[in-house]
Coordinates of C-alpha atoms and ligand atoms in Angstrom, one line a residue:
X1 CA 237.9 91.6 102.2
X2 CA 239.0 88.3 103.7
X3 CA 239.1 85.9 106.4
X4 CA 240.0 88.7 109.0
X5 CA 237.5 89.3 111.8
X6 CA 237.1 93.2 110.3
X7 CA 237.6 94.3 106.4
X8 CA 239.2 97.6 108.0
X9 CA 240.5 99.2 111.8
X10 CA 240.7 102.6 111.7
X11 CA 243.0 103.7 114.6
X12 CA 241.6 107.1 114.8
X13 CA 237.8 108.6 115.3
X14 CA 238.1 112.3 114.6
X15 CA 238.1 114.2 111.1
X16 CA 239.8 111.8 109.0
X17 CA 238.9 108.7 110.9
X18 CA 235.7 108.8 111.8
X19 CA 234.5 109.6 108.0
X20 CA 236.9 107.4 106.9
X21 CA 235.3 104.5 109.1
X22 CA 231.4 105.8 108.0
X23 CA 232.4 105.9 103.9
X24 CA 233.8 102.4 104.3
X25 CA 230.7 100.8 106.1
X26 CA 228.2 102.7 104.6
X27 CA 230.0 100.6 101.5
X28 CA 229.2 97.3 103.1
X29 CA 232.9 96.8 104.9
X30 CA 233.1 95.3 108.4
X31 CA 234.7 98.3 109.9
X32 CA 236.0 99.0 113.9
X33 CA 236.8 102.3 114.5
X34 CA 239.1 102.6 117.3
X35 CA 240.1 105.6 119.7
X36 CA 241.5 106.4 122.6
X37 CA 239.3 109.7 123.3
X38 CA 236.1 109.4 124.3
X39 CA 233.5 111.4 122.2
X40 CA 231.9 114.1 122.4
X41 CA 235.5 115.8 123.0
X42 CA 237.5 118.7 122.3
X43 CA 240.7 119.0 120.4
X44 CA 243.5 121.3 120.5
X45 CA 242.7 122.8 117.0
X46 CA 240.7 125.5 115.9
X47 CA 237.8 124.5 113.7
X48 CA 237.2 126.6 110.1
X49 CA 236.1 124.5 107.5
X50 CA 236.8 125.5 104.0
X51 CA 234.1 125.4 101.4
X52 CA 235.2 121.4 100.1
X53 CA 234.8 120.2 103.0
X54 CA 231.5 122.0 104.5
X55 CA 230.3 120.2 100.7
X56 CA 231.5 117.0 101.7
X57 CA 229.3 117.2 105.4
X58 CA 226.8 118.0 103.4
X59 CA 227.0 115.2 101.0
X60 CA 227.4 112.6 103.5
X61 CA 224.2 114.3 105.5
X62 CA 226.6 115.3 108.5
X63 CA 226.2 119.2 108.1
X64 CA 222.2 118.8 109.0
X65 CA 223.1 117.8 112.4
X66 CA 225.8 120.4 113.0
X67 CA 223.9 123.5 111.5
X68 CA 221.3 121.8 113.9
X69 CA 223.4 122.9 116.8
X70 CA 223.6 126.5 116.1
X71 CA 226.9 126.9 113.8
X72 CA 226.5 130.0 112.1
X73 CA 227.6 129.7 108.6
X74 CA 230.2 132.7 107.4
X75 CA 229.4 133.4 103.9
X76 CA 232.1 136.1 103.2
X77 CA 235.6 136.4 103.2
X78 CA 237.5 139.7 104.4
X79 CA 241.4 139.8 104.4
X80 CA 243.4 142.4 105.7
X81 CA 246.6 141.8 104.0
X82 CA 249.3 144.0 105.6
X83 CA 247.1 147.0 104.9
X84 CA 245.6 145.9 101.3
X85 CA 241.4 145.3 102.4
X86 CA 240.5 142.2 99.9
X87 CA 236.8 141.4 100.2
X88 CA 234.5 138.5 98.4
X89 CA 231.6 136.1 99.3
X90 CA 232.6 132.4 99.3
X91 CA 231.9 130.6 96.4
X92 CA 229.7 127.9 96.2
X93 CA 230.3 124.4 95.5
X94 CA 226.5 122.4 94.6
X95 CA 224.4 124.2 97.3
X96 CA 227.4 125.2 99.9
X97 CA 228.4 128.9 99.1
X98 CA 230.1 129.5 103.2
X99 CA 232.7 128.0 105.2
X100 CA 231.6 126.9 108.7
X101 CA 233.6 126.6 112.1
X102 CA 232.0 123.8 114.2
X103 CA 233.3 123.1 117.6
X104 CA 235.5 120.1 117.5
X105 CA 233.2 118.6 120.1
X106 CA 230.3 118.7 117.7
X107 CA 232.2 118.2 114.4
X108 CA 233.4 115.0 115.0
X109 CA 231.3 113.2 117.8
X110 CA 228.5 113.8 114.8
X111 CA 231.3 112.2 112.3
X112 CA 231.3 109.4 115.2
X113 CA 227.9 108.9 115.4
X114 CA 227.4 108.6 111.1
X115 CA 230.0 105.9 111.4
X116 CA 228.3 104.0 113.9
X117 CA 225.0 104.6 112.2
X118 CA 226.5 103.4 108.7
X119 CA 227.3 99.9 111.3
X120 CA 231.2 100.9 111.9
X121 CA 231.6 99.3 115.6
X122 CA 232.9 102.0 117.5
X123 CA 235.2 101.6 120.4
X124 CA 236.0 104.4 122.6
X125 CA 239.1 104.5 125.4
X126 CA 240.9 102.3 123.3
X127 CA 244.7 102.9 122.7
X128 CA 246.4 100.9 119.9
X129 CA 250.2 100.1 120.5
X130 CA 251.4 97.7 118.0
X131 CA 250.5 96.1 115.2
X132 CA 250.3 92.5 114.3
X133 CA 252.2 91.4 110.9
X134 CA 252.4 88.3 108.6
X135 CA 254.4 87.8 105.7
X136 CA 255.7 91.4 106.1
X137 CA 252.4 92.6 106.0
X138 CA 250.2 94.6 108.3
X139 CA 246.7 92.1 109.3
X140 CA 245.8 93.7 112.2
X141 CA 246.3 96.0 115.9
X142 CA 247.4 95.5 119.7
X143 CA 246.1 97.5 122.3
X144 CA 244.3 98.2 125.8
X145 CA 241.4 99.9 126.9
X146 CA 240.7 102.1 129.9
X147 CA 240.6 98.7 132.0
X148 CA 244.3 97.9 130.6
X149 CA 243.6 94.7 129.3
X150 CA 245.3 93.8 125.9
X151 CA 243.3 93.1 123.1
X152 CA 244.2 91.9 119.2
X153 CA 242.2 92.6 116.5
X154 CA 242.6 91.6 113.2
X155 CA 241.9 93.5 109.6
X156 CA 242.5 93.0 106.0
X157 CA 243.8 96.7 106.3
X158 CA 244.9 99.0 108.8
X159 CA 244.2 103.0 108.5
X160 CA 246.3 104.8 110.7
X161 CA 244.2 108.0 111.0
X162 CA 245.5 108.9 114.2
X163 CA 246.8 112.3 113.9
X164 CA 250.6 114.1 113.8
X165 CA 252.0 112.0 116.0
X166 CA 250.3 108.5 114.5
X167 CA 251.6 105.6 116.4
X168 CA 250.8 103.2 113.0
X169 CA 252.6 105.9 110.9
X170 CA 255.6 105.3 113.3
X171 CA 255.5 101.2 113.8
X172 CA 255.8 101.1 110.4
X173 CA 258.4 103.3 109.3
X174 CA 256.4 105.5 107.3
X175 CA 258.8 108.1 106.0
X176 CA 258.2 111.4 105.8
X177 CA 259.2 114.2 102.8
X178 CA 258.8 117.6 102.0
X179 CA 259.3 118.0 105.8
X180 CA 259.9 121.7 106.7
X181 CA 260.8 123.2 110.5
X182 CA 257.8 124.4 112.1
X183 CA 257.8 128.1 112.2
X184 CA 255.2 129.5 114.1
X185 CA 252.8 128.5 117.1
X186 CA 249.4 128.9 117.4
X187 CA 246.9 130.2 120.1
X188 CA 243.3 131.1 120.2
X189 CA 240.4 131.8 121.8
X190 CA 237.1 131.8 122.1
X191 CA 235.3 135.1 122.7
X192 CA 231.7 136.3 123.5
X193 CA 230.2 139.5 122.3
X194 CA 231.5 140.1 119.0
X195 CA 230.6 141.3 116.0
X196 CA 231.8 139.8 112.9
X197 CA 229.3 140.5 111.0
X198 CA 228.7 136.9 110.0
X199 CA 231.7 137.0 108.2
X200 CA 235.7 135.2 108.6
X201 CA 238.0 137.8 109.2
X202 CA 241.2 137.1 108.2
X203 CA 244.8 139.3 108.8
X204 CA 247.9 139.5 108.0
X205 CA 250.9 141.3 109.4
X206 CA 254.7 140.8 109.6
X207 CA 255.4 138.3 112.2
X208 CA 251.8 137.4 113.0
X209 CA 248.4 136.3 111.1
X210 CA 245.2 136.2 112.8
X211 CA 241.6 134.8 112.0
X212 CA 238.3 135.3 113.6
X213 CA 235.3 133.2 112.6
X214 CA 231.8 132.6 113.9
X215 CA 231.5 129.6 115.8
X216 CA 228.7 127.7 117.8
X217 CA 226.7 129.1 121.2
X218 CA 227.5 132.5 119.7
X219 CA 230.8 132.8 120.7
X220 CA 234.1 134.0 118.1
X221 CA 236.9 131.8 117.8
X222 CA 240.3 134.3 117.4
X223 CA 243.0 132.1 115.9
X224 CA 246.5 133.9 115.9
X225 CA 249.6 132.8 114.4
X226 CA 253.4 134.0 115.3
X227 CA 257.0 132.9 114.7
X228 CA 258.0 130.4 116.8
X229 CA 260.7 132.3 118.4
X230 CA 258.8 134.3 119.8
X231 CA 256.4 131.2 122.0
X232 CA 258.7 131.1 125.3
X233 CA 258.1 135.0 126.1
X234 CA 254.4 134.6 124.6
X235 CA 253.6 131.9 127.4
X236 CA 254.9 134.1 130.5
X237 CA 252.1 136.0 129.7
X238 CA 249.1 134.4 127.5
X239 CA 246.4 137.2 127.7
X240 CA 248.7 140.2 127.3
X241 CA 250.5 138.4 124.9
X242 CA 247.3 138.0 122.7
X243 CA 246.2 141.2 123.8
X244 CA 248.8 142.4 121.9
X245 CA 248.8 140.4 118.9
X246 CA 244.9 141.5 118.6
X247 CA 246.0 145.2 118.9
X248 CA 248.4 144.8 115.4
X249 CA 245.6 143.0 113.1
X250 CA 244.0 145.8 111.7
X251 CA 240.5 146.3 113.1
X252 CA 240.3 143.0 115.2
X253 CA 241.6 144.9 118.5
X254 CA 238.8 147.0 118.2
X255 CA 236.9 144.5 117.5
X256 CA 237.1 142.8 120.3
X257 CA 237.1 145.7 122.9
X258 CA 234.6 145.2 125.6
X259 CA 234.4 141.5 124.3
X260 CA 235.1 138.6 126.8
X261 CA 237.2 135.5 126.8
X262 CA 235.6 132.1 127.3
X263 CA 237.0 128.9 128.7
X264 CA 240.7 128.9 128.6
X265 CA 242.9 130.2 126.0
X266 CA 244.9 127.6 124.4
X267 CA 248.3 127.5 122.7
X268 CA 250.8 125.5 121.0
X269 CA 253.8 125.3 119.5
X270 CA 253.4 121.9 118.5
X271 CA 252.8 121.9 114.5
X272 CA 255.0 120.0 112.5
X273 CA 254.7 120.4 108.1
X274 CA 255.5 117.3 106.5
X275 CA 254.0 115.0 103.8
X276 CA 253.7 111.3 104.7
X277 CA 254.0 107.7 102.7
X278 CA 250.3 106.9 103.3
X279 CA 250.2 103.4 102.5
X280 CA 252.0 99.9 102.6
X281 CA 251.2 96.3 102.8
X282 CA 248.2 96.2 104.8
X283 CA 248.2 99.9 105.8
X284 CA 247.5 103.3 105.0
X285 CA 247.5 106.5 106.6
X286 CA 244.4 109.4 106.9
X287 CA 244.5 113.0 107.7
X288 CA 247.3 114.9 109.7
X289 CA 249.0 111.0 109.5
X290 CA 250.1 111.3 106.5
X291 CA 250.1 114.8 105.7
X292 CA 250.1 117.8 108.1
X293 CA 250.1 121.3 107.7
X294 CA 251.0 124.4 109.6
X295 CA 247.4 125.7 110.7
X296 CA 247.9 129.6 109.5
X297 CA 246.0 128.3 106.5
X298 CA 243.2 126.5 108.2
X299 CA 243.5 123.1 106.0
X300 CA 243.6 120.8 107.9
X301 CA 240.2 119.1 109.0
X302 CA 239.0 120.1 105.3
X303 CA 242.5 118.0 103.5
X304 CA 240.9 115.4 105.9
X305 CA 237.6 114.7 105.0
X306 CA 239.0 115.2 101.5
X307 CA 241.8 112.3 102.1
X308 CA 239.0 110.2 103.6
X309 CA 236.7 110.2 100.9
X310 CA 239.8 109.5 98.5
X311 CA 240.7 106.5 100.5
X312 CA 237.5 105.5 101.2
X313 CA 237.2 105.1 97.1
X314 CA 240.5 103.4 96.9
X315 CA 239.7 100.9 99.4
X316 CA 235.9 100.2 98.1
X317 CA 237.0 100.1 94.6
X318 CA 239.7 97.7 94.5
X319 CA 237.5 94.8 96.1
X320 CA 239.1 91.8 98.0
X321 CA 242.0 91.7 95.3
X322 CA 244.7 93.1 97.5
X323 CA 247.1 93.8 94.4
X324 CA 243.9 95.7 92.7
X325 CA 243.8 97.2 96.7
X326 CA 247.6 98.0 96.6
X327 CA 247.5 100.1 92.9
X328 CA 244.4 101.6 94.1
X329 CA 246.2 102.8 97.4
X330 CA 249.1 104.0 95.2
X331 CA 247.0 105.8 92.6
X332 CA 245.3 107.9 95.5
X333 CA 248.9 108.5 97.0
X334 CA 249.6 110.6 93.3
X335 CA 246.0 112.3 93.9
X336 CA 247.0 113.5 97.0
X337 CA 250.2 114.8 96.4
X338 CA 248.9 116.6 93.1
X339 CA 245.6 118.1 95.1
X340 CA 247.9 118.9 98.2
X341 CA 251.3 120.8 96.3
X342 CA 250.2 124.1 95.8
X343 CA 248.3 124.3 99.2
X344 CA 251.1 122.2 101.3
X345 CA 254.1 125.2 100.0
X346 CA 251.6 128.0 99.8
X347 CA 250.4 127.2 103.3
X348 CA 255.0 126.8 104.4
X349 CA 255.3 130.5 102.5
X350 CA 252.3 132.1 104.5
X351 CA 253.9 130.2 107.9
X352 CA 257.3 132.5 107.3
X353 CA 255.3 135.9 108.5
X354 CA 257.0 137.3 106.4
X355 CA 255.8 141.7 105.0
X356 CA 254.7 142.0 101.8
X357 CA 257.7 143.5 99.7
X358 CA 256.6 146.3 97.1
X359 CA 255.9 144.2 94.1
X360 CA 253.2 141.6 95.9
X361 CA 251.5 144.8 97.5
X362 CA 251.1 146.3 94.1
X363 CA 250.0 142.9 92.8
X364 CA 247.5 142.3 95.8
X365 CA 246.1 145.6 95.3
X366 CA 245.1 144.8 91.7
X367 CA 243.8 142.0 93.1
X368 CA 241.9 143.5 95.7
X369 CA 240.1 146.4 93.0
X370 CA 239.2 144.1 90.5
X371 CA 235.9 141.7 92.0
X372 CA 236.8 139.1 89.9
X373 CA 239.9 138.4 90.8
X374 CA 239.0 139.2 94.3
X375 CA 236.6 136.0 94.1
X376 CA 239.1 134.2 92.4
X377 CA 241.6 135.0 95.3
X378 CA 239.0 133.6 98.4
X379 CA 238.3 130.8 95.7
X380 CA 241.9 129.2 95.9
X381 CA 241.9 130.6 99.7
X382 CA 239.2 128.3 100.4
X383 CA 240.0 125.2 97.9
X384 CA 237.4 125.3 95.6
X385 CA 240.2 126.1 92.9
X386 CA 243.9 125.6 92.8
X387 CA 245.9 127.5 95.3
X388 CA 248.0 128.2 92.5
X389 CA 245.7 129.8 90.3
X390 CA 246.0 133.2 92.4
X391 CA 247.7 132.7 95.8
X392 CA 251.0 132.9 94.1
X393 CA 253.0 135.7 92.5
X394 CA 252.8 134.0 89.0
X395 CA 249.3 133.0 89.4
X396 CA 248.2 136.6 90.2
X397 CA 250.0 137.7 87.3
X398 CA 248.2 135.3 85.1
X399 CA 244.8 136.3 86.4
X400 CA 245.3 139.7 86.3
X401 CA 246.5 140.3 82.5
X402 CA 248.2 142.9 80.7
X403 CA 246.1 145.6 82.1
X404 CA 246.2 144.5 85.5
X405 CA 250.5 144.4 84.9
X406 CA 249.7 148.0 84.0
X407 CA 247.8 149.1 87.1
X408 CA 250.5 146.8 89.5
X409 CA 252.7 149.3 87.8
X410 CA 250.9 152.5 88.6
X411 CA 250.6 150.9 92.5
X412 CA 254.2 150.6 92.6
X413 CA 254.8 154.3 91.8
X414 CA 252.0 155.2 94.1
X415 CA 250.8 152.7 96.3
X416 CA 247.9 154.6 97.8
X417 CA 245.6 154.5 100.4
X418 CA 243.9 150.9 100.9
X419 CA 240.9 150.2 99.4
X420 CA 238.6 147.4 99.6
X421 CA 237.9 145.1 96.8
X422 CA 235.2 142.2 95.8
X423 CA 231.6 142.6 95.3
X424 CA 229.3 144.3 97.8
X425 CA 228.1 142.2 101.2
X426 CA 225.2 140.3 100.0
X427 CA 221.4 141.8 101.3
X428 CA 220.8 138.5 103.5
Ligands
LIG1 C1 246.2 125.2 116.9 C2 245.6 124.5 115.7 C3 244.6 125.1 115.0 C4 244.0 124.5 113.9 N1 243.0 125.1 113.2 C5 242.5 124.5 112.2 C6 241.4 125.2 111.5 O1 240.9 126.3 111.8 N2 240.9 124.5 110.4 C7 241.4 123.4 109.9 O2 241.0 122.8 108.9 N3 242.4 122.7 110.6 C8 242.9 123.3 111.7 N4 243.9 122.6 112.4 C9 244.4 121.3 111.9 C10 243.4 120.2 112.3 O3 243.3 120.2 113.7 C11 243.9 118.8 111.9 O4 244.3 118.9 110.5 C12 242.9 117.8 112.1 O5 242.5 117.7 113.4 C13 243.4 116.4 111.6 O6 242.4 115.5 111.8 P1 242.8 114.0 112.0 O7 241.5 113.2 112.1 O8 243.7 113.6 111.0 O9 243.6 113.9 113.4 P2 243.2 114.3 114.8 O10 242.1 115.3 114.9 O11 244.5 114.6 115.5 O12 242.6 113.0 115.5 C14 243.5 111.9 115.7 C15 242.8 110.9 116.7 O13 243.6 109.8 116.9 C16 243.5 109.3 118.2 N5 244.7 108.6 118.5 C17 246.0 109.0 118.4 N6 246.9 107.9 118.7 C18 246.1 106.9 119.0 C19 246.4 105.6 119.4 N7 247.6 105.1 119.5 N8 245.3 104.8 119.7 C20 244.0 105.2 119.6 N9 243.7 106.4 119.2 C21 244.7 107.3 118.9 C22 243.5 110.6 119.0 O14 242.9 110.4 120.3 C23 242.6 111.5 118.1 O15 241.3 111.5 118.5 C24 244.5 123.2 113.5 C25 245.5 122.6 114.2 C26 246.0 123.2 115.3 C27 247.1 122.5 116.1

């Protein structure tokens, strides 16, 4: 791409950056892929993938290695929606039909280890701090590793995929939009001896959502989700805290009874909802970097790998032409922003907590009965259609039809008992 030392530096090796780094060399780009972690290592993140991006593992060969390592696949959905029991299988995208929760450890030392294979050089325990500019343009980083010696490199681009708090976002004034207060904080745990019947759990009630989703070495990863107000009395007492959370979600406090905790339970209030400019002279942004979500949706690692393999594209397309490189950057800015609407809103709606008022129960419920639209509901849950084609009130409404108006109708006048929709658990 030039007469820099590197085509690219990715500042960054987890989700977005590490198969952000792999696309680009396994394209032929002189690639370094710096980060200050070492790997394997853990993140402060729970780990579902959604069907996209268990497809794009798959595409790129990655998945082998982590189904490899024991992560279960869940191939059914079941929501617990304030009471209204929604039930469908995944659907499937080529030959993916489940959504998969690899440790964080696994997922991306194995996106680590594909970038190095693809001939990305790797360097671990190194912290970028600045950036090196000429002619207002970014051409390269500044930074130590573990020894604390400074080191320059130089690049033709710089991707800042270095998470929600990116140092390259913030050297160079990347500005942020859509940027709403975070509401809630998250905590979870891992938890050996339960039963989920192979299938993620998710529940909804006012003031708190919870998940629960096979994970690796046959443990349960519980996610829960509550208003931020709430964190400061939460941390005086973790356990009973979640204890009681659990208790409200439906069936999950049963669930769990006589089911142990593993390694420690970990919490955070940290998690910020904002869109990002993701590129500029010599730079662009990956991942939570330019566009971060709350985590009651479980997004985040798939939008990733999404936003890598868009960039990636970009960046191979246009060449060594940097204004063909600059359009191409700017035309995958619009991509993202058009893929990520519905999701980014719906996913700052679902963050309020709020109850389901009358008329979205009687909707839901319609929902829920009819298997179609029950599919079509874990469908935009999980990406693999628009989040507006049913997770909003208009888009139900559209799905559902003049009948389903009809039966909303009847639930309104008489809401009940629940009932559980979608077609029936598959036989294997
Ligand atoms: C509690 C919680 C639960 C979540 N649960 C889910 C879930 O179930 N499913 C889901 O899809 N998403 C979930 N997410 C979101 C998910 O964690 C993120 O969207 C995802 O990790 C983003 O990946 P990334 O590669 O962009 O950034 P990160 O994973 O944050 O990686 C950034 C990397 O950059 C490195 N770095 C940072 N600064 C520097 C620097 N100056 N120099 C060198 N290296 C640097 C860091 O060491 C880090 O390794 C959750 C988030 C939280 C907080």
């Amino acid at each position: 791409m030039g007469s820099s030392a590197y085509d690219v530096i990715v500042v960054g090796a987890r989700v977005a950056g590490a198969a952000t780094a792999m696309l680009m060399a396994r394209a032929g780009l002189r690639v370094l892929l710096l980060d200050r972690a070492r790997f394997p290592s853990d993140a402060v993140s729970s780990h579902q993938v959604q069907v996209p991006g268990v497809a794009l593992l798959e595409q790129w060969g990655v998945l082998a290695p982590l189904l490899a390592a024991g992560t279960p696949p869940a191939h059914r959905a079941e929501f617990d929606l304030d009471g209204v029991l929604l039930a469908a299988d995944f659907p499937s995208l080529g030959t993916v039909g489940a959504v998969c929760s690899p440790r964080r450890y696994l997922l991306d030392a194995a996106l680590v280890e594909a970038a190095r294979a693809a001939g990305a050089e790797v360097r671990e325990g190194f912290t970028v701090t600045g950036l090196q500019r000429s002619g207002g343009r970014v051409v390269g980083v500044v930074g130590h590793g573990r020894s604390g010696a400074a080191a320059r490199e130089d690049a033709a681009l710089v991707v800042g995929a270095d998470g929600k708090h990116s140092t390259v976002a913030a050297l160079v004034g990347a500005r942020s939009y859509r940027t709403r207060s975070p509401q809630t904080f998250a905590s979870y745990a891992y938890w050996s001896g339960v039963d989920l019947g192979g299938t993620a759990r998710l529940y909804t009630r006012p003031g708190l959502a919870a998940a629960a989703f096979p994970t690796n070495d046959g443990l349960s990863v519980v996610f829960l989700s509550q208003p931020r107000q709430g964190f400061e009395q939460y941390r005086r007492d973790v356990r009973a805290g979640l204890a009681a959370a659990a208790s409200r979600a439906g069936d999950l406090g049963e669930r769990l009874r006589g089911a142990r905790i593993v390694e420690r339970i970990r919490t955070t209030p940290d998690l910020p909802h904002r869109l990002t400019t993701p590129c500029g002279p010599g730079w662009a942004l990956a991942g939570d970097a330019a566009a971060v979500m709350d985590p009651v949706t479980a997004q985040g690692i798939t939008h990733a790998l999404r936003d890598a393999d868009r960039l990636a594209r970009a960046v191979i397309g246009a060449g060594h032409d940097r204004d063909r490189l600059a359009a191409a950057l700017r035309s995958a800015w619009r991509d993202r922003d058009r893929a990520l609407r519905g999701v980014f809103d719906g996913t700052a709606r679902l963050a309020a907590l709020a109850p389901l008022n009358r008329a979205q129960r009687a909707l839901l419920s319609v929902v829920a009965d009819d298997p179609d639209r029950a599919a079509a509901f874990v469908a935009a849950f999980t990406g693999t259609a628009p989040w507006q084609d049913s997770m909003t009130p208009w888009g139900a409404v559209r799905g559902i039809g003049a009948t389903g108006l009809i039966r909303a109708a009847g639930h309104l006048r008489d809401p009940g008992p629940p009932r559980v929709g979608g077609p029936r658990r598959r036989a294997s």
